[in-house]
Short mmCIF file of C-alpha atoms in Angstrom, two decimals:
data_model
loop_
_atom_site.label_atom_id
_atom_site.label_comp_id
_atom_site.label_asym_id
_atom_site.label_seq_id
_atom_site.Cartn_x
_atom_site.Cartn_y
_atom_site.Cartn_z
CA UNK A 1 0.00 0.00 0.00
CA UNK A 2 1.26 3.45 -0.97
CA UNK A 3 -0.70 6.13 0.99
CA UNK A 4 -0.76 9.81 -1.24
CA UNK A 5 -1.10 12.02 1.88
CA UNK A 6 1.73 14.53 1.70
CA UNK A 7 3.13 13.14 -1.25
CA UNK A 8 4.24 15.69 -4.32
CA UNK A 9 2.12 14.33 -7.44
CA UNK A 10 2.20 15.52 -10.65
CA UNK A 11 -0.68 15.87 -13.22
CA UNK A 12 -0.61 16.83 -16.91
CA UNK A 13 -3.27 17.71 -18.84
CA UNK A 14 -5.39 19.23 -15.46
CA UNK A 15 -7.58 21.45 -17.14
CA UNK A 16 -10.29 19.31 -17.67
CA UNK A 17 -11.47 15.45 -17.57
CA UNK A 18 -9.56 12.80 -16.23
CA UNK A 19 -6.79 15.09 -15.70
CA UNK A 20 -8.75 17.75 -13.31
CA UNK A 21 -10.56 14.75 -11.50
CA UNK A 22 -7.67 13.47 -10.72
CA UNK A 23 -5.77 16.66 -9.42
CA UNK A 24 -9.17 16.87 -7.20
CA UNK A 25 -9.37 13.37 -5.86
CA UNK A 26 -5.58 13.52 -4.93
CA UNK A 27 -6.32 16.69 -3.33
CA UNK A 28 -8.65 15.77 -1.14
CA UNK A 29 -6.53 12.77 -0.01
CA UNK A 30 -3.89 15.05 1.02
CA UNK A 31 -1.59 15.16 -1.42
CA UNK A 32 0.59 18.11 -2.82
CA UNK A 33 -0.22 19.08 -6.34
CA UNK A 34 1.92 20.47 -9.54
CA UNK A 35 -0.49 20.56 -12.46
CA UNK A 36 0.19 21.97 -15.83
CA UNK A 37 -1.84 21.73 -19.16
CA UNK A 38 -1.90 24.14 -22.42
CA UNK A 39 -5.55 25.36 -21.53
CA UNK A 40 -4.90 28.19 -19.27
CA UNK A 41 -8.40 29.43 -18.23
CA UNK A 42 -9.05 25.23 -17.15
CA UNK A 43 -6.37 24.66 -15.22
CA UNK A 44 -6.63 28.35 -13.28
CA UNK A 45 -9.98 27.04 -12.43
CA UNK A 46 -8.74 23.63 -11.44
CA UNK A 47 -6.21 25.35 -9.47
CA UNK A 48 -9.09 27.58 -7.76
CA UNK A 49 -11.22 24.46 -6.87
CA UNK A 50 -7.89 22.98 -5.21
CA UNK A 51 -7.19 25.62 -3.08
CA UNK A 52 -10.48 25.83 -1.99
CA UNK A 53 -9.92 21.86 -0.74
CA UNK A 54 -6.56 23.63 1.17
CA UNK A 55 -4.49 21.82 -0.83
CA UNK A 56 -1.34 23.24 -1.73
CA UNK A 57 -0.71 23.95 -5.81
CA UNK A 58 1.64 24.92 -8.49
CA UNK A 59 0.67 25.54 -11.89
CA UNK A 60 1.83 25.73 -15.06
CA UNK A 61 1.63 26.40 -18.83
CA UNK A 62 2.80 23.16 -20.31
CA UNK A 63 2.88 21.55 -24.22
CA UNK A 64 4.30 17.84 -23.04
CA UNK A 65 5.35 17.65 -26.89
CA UNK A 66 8.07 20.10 -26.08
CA UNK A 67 11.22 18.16 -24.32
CA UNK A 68 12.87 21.24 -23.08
CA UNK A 69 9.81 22.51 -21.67
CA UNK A 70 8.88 19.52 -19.95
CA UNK A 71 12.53 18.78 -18.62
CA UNK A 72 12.56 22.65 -17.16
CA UNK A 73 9.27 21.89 -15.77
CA UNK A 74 10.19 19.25 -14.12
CA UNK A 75 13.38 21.24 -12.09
CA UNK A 76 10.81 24.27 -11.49
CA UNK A 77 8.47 21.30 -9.64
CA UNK A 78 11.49 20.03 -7.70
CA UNK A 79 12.40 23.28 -7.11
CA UNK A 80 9.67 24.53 -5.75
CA UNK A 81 8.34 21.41 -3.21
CA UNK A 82 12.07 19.77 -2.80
CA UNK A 83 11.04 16.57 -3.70
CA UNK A 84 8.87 15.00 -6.55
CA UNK A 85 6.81 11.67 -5.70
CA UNK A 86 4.65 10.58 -8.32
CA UNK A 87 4.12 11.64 -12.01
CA UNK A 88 0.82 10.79 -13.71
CA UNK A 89 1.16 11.79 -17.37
CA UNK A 90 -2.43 12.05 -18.10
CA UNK A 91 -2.21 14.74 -21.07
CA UNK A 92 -3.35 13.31 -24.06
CA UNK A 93 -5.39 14.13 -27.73
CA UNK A 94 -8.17 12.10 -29.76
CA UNK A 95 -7.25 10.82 -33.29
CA UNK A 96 -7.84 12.58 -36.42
CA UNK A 97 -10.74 10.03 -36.96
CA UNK A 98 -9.38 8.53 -40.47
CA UNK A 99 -8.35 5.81 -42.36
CA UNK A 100 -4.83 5.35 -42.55
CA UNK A 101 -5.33 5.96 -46.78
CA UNK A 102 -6.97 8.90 -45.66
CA UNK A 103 -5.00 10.79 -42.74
CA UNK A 104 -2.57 13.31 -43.38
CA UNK A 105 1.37 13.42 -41.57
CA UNK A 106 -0.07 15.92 -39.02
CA UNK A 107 -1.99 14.08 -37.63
CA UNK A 108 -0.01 11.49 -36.70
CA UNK A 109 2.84 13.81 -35.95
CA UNK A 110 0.60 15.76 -33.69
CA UNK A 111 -1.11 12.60 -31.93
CA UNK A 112 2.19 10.62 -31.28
CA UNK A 113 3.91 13.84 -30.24
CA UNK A 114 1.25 14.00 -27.56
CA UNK A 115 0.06 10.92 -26.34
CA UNK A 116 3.46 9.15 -26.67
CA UNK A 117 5.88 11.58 -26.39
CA UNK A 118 4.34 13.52 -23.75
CA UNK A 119 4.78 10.40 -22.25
CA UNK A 120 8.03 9.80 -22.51
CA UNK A 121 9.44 13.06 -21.61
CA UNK A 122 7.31 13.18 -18.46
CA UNK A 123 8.92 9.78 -17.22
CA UNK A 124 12.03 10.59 -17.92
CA UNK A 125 12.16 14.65 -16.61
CA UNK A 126 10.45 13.20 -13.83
CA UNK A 127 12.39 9.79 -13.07
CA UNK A 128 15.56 10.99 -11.25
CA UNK A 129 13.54 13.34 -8.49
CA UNK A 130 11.43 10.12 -8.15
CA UNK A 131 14.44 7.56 -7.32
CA UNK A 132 15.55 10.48 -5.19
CA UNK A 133 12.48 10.48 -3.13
CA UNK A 134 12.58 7.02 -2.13
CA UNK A 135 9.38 6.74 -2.77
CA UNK A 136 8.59 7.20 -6.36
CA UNK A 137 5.34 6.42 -8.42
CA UNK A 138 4.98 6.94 -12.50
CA UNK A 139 1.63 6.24 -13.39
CA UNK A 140 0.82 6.74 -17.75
CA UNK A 141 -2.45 6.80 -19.08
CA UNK A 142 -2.90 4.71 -21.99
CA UNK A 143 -6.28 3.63 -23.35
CA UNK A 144 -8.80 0.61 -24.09
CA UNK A 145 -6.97 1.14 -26.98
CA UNK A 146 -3.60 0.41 -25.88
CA UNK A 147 -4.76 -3.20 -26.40
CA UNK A 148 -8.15 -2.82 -28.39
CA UNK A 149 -7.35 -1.12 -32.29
CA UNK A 150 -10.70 0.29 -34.40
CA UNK A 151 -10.84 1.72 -37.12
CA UNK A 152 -10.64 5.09 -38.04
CA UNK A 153 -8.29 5.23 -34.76
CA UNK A 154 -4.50 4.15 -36.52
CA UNK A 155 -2.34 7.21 -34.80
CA UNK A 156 -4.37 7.27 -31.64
CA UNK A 157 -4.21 3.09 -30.81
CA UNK A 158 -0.21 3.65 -32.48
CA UNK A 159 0.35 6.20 -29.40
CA UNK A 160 -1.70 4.46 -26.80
CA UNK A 161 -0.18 0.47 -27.62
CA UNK A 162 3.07 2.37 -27.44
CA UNK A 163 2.73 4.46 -24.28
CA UNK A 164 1.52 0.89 -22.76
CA UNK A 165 5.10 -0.96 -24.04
CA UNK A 166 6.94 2.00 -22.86
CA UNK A 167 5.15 1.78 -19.32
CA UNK A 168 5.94 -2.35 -18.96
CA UNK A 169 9.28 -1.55 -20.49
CA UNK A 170 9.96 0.74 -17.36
CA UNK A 171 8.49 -1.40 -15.21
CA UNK A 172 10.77 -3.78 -15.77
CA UNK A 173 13.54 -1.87 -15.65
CA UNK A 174 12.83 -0.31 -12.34
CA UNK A 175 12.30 -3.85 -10.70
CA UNK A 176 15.86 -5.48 -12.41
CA UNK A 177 17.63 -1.85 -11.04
CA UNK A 178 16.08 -2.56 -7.45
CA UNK A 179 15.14 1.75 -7.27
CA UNK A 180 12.04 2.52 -5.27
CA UNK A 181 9.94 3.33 -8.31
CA UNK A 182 6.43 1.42 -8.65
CA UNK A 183 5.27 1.95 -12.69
CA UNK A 184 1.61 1.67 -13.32
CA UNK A 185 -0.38 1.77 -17.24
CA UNK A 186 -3.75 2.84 -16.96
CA UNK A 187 -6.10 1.99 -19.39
CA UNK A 188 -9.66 3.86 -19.20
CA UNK A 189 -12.90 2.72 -21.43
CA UNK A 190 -15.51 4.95 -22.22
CA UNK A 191 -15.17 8.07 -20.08
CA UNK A 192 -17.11 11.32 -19.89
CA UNK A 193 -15.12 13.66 -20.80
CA UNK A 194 -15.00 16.20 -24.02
CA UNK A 195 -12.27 14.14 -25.77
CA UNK A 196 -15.15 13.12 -28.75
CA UNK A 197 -16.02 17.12 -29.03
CA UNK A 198 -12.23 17.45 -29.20
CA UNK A 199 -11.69 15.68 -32.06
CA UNK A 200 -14.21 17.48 -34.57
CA UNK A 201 -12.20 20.61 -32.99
CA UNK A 202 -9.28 19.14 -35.00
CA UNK A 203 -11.25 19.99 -38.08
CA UNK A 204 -10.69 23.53 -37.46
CA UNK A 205 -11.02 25.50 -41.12
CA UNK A 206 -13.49 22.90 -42.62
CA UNK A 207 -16.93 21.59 -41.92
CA UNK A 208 -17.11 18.20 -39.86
CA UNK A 209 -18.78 15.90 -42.32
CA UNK A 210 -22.31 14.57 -41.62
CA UNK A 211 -20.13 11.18 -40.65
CA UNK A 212 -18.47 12.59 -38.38
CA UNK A 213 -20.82 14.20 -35.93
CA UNK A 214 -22.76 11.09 -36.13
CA UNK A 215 -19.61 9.35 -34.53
CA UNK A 216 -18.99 12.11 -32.00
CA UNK A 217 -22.75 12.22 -31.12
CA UNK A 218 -22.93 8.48 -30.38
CA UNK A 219 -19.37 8.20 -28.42
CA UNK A 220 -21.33 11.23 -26.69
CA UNK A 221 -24.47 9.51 -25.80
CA UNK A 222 -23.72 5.64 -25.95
CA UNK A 223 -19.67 5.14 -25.23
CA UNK A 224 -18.45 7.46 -23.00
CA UNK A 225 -20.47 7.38 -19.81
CA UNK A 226 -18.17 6.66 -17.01
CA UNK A 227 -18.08 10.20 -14.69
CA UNK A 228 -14.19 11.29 -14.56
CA UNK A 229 -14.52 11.37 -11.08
CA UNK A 230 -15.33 7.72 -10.83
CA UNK A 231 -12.56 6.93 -13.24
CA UNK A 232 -10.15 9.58 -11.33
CA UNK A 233 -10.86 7.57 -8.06
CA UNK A 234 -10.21 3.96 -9.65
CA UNK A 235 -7.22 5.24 -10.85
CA UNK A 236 -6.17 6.53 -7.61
CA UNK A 237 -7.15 4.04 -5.66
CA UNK A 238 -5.25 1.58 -7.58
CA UNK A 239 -2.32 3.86 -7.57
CA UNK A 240 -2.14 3.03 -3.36
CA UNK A 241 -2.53 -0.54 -3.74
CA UNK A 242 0.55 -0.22 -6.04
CA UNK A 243 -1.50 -1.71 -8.96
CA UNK A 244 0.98 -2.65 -11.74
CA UNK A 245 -2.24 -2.65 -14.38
CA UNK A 246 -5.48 -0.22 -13.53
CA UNK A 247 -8.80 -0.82 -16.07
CA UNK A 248 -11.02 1.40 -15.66
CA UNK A 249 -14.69 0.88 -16.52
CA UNK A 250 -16.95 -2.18 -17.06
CA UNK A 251 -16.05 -1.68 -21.00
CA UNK A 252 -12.45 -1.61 -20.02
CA UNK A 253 -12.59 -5.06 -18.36
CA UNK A 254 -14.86 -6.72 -20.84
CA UNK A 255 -12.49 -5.31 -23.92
CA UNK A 256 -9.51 -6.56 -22.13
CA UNK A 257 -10.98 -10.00 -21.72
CA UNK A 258 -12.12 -10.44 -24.84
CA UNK A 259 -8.99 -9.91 -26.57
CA UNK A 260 -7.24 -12.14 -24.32
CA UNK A 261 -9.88 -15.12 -24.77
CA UNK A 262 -10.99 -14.38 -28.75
CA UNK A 263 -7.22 -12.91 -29.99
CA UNK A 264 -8.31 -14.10 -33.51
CA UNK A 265 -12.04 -13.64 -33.85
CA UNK A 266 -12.33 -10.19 -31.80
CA UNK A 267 -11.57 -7.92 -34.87
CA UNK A 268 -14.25 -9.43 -36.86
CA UNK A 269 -16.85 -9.02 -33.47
CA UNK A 270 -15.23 -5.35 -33.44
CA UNK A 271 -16.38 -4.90 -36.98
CA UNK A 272 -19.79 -5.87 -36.48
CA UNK A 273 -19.85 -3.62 -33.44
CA UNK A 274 -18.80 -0.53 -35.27
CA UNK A 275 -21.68 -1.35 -38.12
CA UNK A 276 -23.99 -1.64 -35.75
CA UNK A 277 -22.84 2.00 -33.86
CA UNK A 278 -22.01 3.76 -36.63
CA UNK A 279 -22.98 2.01 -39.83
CA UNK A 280 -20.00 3.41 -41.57
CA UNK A 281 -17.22 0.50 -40.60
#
């Protein structure tokens, strides 16, 4: 069991969803809080609702695509508290929604710099202040699909399957090296949050086609129905029990299974699924 009372966690992507549930739940526990996002107005009122917990809080103005500004985030954090105990890189885009015949190089460019690399330059800014605090925790989001690909999802599932390799790769690594780092992958399901919305936003400087608000408007009303704060509080709680592997969600659990049992048949079930939800698959 690893208590968070009075321990210094970290939390990108704050301003909203998973990210700001999560800065509240640990809150409330008692732990210290250094939250950062690109959404200013979000994460000021994130910070507002922390402070009203009495929770102590740094903020920050963060892109987790930028190495430099991540790795001089990550000395302003140390700076600041003295120590650094647990990371949880949370920031994190929706896919451009395309075929891989159809998708352009930004997207995937702008998806993997995000959801992977954001990753990756969290853990490894944040990795020496967490072997330094005896006590260390990095916890990565990943996805349903970090073992679950769809269609119409190529450079999101590329950045979440990868962001859950890098997370078992450090895992490892931290148990061969003996340092007093637990690594946890998270992997929500259907969550209610505005990640869907997000996604048309993409489309910025053309019209969303009829197809595509369909999609958004059933992942809005059918898929993602799991309150953040339930997910944020799953999370956390496995977080203290040191959980190597967190799903969260009923959807998350059932996916996960069925991969496992049906690792042949389950794309062709997926198919049907998506026909059935979308008709477009």
């Amino acid at each position: 069991m690893s208590n968070v009372q009075n321990k210094v966690a970290v939390v990108t992507g704050a301003a909203s969803g998973i990210g700001r549930a999560l800065a509240l739940g640990l809150a409330r526990r008692g732990a210290r809080l250094a939250l950062s996002d690109v959404h200013d107005r979000g994460l000021a009122d994130t910070a507002d609702r922390i402070k009203a917990l009495g929770a102590d809080v740094h903020i920050a103005h963060l892109d987790v695509s930028d190495r430099a500004a991540v790795e001089a985030y990550a000395a302003a954090v140390a700076d600041h508290y003295g120590t650094v105990h647990q990371i949880y890189n949370n920031a994190g885009v929706p896919g451009g929604s395309r075929t891989v015949l159809d998708a352009d190089w930004e997207s995937y460019e702008h998806v993997i710099g995000i959801n992977l690399f954001g990753v990756i330059h969290g853990t490894k800014a944040f990795l020496p202040h967490l072997i330094a605090s005896g006590d260390g925790h990095v916890i990565n989001v990943s996805s349903l699909n970090g073992y679950l690909a769809q269609p119409m999802l190529s450079d999101y599932c590329a950045s979440k399957f990868a962001v859950r390799g890098f997370t078992e790769a450090l895992r490892a690594e931290m148990l061969a090296a003996r340092h007093p780092v637990r690594v946890t992958v998270v992997h929500p399901g259907g969550v209610r949050t505005n990640i869907a919305n997000a996604g048309l936003e993409k489309a910025a400087g053309r019209e969303p086609t009829a197809q595509e608000l369909a999609r958004v408007d059933t992942y809005n009303s059918r898929l993602l129905t799991l309150p953040a704060e339930r997910a944020a509080q799953i999370i956390v709680d496995g977080v203290e029990r040191g959980s190597p592997r967190i799903l969260v969600g009923r959807d998350a659990k059932s996916v996960d299974l069925l991969v496992r049992l049906l690792p042949k048949l389950h794309p062709k079930l997926l198919l049907r699924v998506e026909r059935r939800l979308f008709g477009d698959a």
